[in-house]
Amino acid sequence: LEAQSCDEVGDEEVAETGYRLGLRVLVAEDNPVNQVVAEEYLNNLGCTCVVTENGVQALAALGEQDFDVVLMDCQMPEMDGYSATAAIRVREAQSGRSAIPIVAVTANAFDADRQRCLSAGMNGYISKPYSEEQLAAALSPYMLVSVGTDAASVRGGGVQSVANGGTAAPVVRIPSIPI
C-alpha cells in the first residue's frame, strides 16, 4: 500500500490552516467521497496518508507500515472500525508494541456513540461531516511538528503556527490527555 495524493505541502498551504501536523495517517474509510475529503484535509495539514476501504485492509496496512495515527470509520464492510480497533489492540498487546492512537470517525454524534468508540479502544472521536479545523483539533494531541521538521524524527512535538504570514512561531507542546 502506498500513500495516496498526500503530497509535500509548501508553507503557503500550511499558512492557510495555520498548522503543519506532519503526521503519517492511516485512513480507514469505505466511502469514496469521504476518502477524498480526508485526503484533501490531511494534505492541507501537511500529513501523508494511506487510504484503506475497510478494517481488514487497515490491519494489513498497519502490518506493512508505521503510522502516527489512524482515522477509523466505524461503519465499514468486511470489518467495521470497532472490530478493527479490537484486533489492533490485541495485536499490540501480543507484540508489546505501543498503542497507536485511533480516532473514531462516525456519522453518529450522540454521547452514547462517543462512549462506544472509547470503550472499543479508540482514543478520540470526530463526527461527520467535519471541517479541516475539526480534523486538525482531533489529530493535534498525537503529534504536531514545526514546519520543515520530519515527523518521524520527532515524537510528542507541539503545535507550530505559521498563520502569521509563514513565519514560524514558537512550538507549544500539547500533552496527550487520556479520555
One Martini backbone bead per residue (centre of mass of N, CA, C, O) as a GRO file, in nm:
protein
  179
    1LEU     BB    1   0.097   0.035   0.021
    2GLU     BB    2   0.028   0.375  -0.068
    3ALA     BB    3   0.042   0.690  -0.071
    4GLN     BB    4  -0.230   0.918  -0.133
    5SER     BB    5  -0.229   1.241  -0.240
    6CYS     BB    6   0.005   1.337  -0.012
    7ASP     BB    7   0.174   1.591  -0.053
    8GLU     BB    8   0.390   1.816  -0.039
    9VAL     BB    9   0.393   2.109   0.158
   10GLY     BB   10   0.374   2.435   0.164
   11ASP     BB   11   0.367   2.726   0.344
   12GLU     BB   12   0.107   2.838   0.207
   13GLU     BB   13  -0.081   2.603   0.294
   14VAL     BB   14  -0.022   2.616   0.595
   15ALA     BB   15  -0.118   2.912   0.638
   16GLU     BB   16  -0.421   2.858   0.596
   17THR     BB   17  -0.443   2.679   0.873
   18GLY     BB   18  -0.168   2.716   1.075
   19TYR     BB   19  -0.080   2.405   1.027
   20ARG     BB   20   0.172   2.137   1.077
   21LEU     BB   21   0.161   1.806   1.148
   22GLY     BB   22   0.328   1.555   1.006
   23LEU     BB   23   0.160   1.302   0.965
   24ARG     BB   24   0.102   0.951   0.966
   25VAL     BB   25  -0.196   0.839   0.800
   26LEU     BB   26  -0.458   0.618   0.859
   27VAL     BB   27  -0.731   0.553   0.640
   28ALA     BB   28  -1.056   0.424   0.734
   29GLU     BB   29  -1.262   0.427   0.436
   30ASP     BB   30  -1.542   0.354   0.217
   31ASN     BB   31  -1.605   0.639   0.119
   32PRO     BB   32  -1.503   0.819  -0.150
   33VAL     BB   33  -1.568   1.107  -0.055
   34ASN     BB   34  -1.437   1.083   0.229
   35GLN     BB   35  -1.157   1.022   0.123
   36VAL     BB   36  -1.108   1.290  -0.026
   37VAL     BB   37  -1.146   1.475   0.214
   38ALA     BB   38  -0.925   1.357   0.394
   39GLU     BB   39  -0.689   1.398   0.198
   40GLU     BB   40  -0.713   1.703   0.168
   41TYR     BB   41  -0.686   1.783   0.463
   42LEU     BB   42  -0.417   1.638   0.518
   43ASN     BB   43  -0.257   1.787   0.308
   44ASN     BB   44  -0.309   2.075   0.431
   45LEU     BB   45  -0.167   1.958   0.715
   46GLY     BB   46   0.103   1.790   0.627
   47CYS     BB   47   0.022   1.501   0.548
   48THR     BB   48   0.035   1.158   0.529
   49CYS     BB   49  -0.134   0.887   0.337
   50VAL     BB   50  -0.348   0.602   0.382
   51VAL     BB   51  -0.603   0.426   0.205
   52THR     BB   52  -0.879   0.243   0.324
   53GLU     BB   53  -1.195   0.040   0.307
   54ASN     BB   54  -1.119  -0.139   0.568
   55GLY     BB   55  -1.020  -0.327   0.837
   56VAL     BB   56  -0.849  -0.534   0.686
   57GLN     BB   57  -0.670  -0.325   0.537
   58ALA     BB   58  -0.571  -0.179   0.789
   59LEU     BB   59  -0.420  -0.417   0.914
   60ALA     BB   60  -0.227  -0.456   0.679
   61ALA     BB   61  -0.098  -0.174   0.684
   62LEU     BB   62   0.009  -0.197   0.982
   63GLY     BB   63   0.201  -0.445   0.897
   64GLU     BB   64   0.376  -0.260   0.674
   65GLN     BB   65   0.344   0.015   0.841
   66ASP     BB   66   0.402   0.327   0.978
   67PHE     BB   67   0.211   0.516   1.216
   68ASP     BB   68   0.068   0.781   1.411
   69VAL     BB   69  -0.237   0.748   1.297
   70VAL     BB   70  -0.594   0.669   1.308
   71LEU     BB   71  -0.868   0.683   1.084
   72MET     BB   72  -1.184   0.541   1.200
   73ASP     BB   73  -1.431   0.402   1.069
   74CYS     BB   74  -1.715   0.240   1.195
   75GLN     BB   75  -1.868   0.195   0.905
   76MET     BB   76  -1.782  -0.113   0.750
   77PRO     BB   77  -1.695  -0.346   0.551
   78GLU     BB   78  -1.609  -0.674   0.671
   79MET     BB   79  -1.469  -0.446   0.884
   80ASP     BB   80  -1.513  -0.265   1.138
   81GLY     BB   81  -1.387  -0.032   1.357
   82TYR     BB   82  -1.426  -0.196   1.617
   83SER     BB   83  -1.289  -0.461   1.525
   84ALA     BB   84  -1.023  -0.336   1.434
   85THR     BB   85  -0.942  -0.218   1.705
   86ALA     BB   86  -0.937  -0.482   1.860
   87ALA     BB   87  -0.717  -0.615   1.680
   88ILE     BB   88  -0.500  -0.405   1.729
   89ARG     BB   89  -0.485  -0.436   2.042
   90VAL     BB   90  -0.404  -0.731   2.039
   91ARG     BB   91  -0.147  -0.706   1.871
   92GLU     BB   92  -0.003  -0.513   2.064
   93ALA     BB   93  -0.006  -0.699   2.316
   94GLN     BB   94   0.149  -0.939   2.180
   95SER     BB   95   0.407  -0.748   2.078
   96GLY     BB   96   0.457  -0.478   2.265
   97ARG     BB   97   0.340  -0.244   2.138
   98SER     BB   98   0.243   0.052   2.097
   99ALA     BB   99  -0.025   0.247   2.102
  100ILE     BB  100  -0.220   0.357   1.858
  101PRO     BB  101  -0.383   0.614   1.757
  102ILE     BB  102  -0.750   0.628   1.754
  103VAL     BB  103  -0.985   0.787   1.539
  104ALA     BB  104  -1.305   0.831   1.530
  105VAL     BB  105  -1.540   0.797   1.248
  106THR     BB  106  -1.872   0.945   1.253
  107ALA     BB  107  -2.224   1.010   1.212
  108ASN     BB  108  -2.241   0.979   1.514
  109ALA     BB  109  -2.327   1.234   1.787
  110PHE     BB  110  -2.359   1.077   2.038
  111ASP     BB  111  -2.251   0.996   2.349
  112ALA     BB  112  -2.285   0.687   2.316
  113ASP     BB  113  -2.099   0.668   2.068
  114ARG     BB  114  -1.846   0.776   2.199
  115GLN     BB  115  -1.832   0.558   2.421
  116ARG     BB  116  -1.806   0.317   2.229
  117CYS     BB  117  -1.535   0.401   2.108
  118LEU     BB  118  -1.373   0.413   2.372
  119SER     BB  119  -1.442   0.117   2.462
  120ALA     BB  120  -1.298  -0.006   2.193
  121GLY     BB  121  -1.003   0.176   2.197
  122MET     BB  122  -1.039   0.458   2.134
  123ASN     BB  123  -0.904   0.798   2.167
  124GLY     BB  124  -1.109   0.932   1.965
  125TYR     BB  125  -1.346   1.185   1.819
  126ILE     BB  126  -1.538   1.223   1.506
  127SER     BB  127  -1.785   1.389   1.325
  128LYS     BB  128  -1.994   1.370   1.060
  129PRO     BB  129  -1.923   1.635   0.939
  130TYR     BB  130  -1.598   1.780   0.888
  131SER     BB  131  -1.349   1.994   0.942
  132GLU     BB  132  -1.031   2.085   0.919
  133GLU     BB  133  -1.018   2.197   1.210
  134GLN     BB  134  -1.137   1.944   1.349
  135LEU     BB  135  -0.917   1.753   1.255
  136ALA     BB  136  -0.680   1.900   1.381
  137ALA     BB  137  -0.788   1.874   1.674
  138ALA     BB  138  -0.800   1.557   1.677
  139LEU     BB  139  -0.476   1.524   1.605
  140SER     BB  140  -0.292   1.716   1.788
  141PRO     BB  141  -0.223   1.524   2.042
  142TYR     BB  142  -0.020   1.321   1.870
  143MET     BB  143   0.134   1.529   1.655
  144LEU     BB  144   0.339   1.814   1.632
  145VAL     BB  145   0.519   2.011   1.391
  146SER     BB  146   0.745   2.183   1.247
  147VAL     BB  147   0.842   2.341   0.991
  148GLY     BB  148   1.068   2.111   0.839
  149THR     BB  149   0.994   1.862   1.008
  150ASP     BB  150   1.035   1.536   1.077
  151ALA     BB  151   0.807   1.328   1.214
  152ALA     BB  152   0.991   1.074   1.271
  153SER     BB  153   1.197   1.257   1.463
  154VAL     BB  154   0.926   1.334   1.626
  155ARG     BB  155   0.800   1.311   1.955
  156GLY     BB  156   0.571   1.499   2.101
  157GLY     BB  157   0.519   1.761   1.997
  158GLY     BB  158   0.394   2.066   1.856
  159VAL     BB  159   0.260   2.355   1.781
  160GLN     BB  160   0.276   2.512   1.452
  161SER     BB  161   0.260   2.838   1.374
  162VAL     BB  162   0.194   3.013   1.034
  163ALA     BB  163  -0.023   3.256   1.023
  164ASN     BB  164   0.214   3.486   1.017
  165GLY     BB  165   0.314   3.461   0.703
  166GLY     BB  166   0.516   3.195   0.761
  167THR     BB  167   0.611   3.245   1.045
  168ALA     BB  168   0.760   3.098   1.294
  169ALA     BB  169   0.648   2.990   1.585
  170PRO     BB  170   0.640   2.876   1.872
  171VAL     BB  171   0.641   2.585   2.033
  172VAL     BB  172   0.353   2.403   2.150
  173ARG     BB  173   0.277   2.187   2.393
  174ILE     BB  174   0.057   1.893   2.373
  175PRO     BB  175  -0.080   1.688   2.569
  176SER     BB  176  -0.187   1.376   2.616
  177ILE     BB  177  -0.529   1.299   2.691
  178PRO     BB  178  -0.709   1.094   2.853
  179ILE     BB  179  -1.058   0.974   2.804
   0.00000   0.00000   0.00000
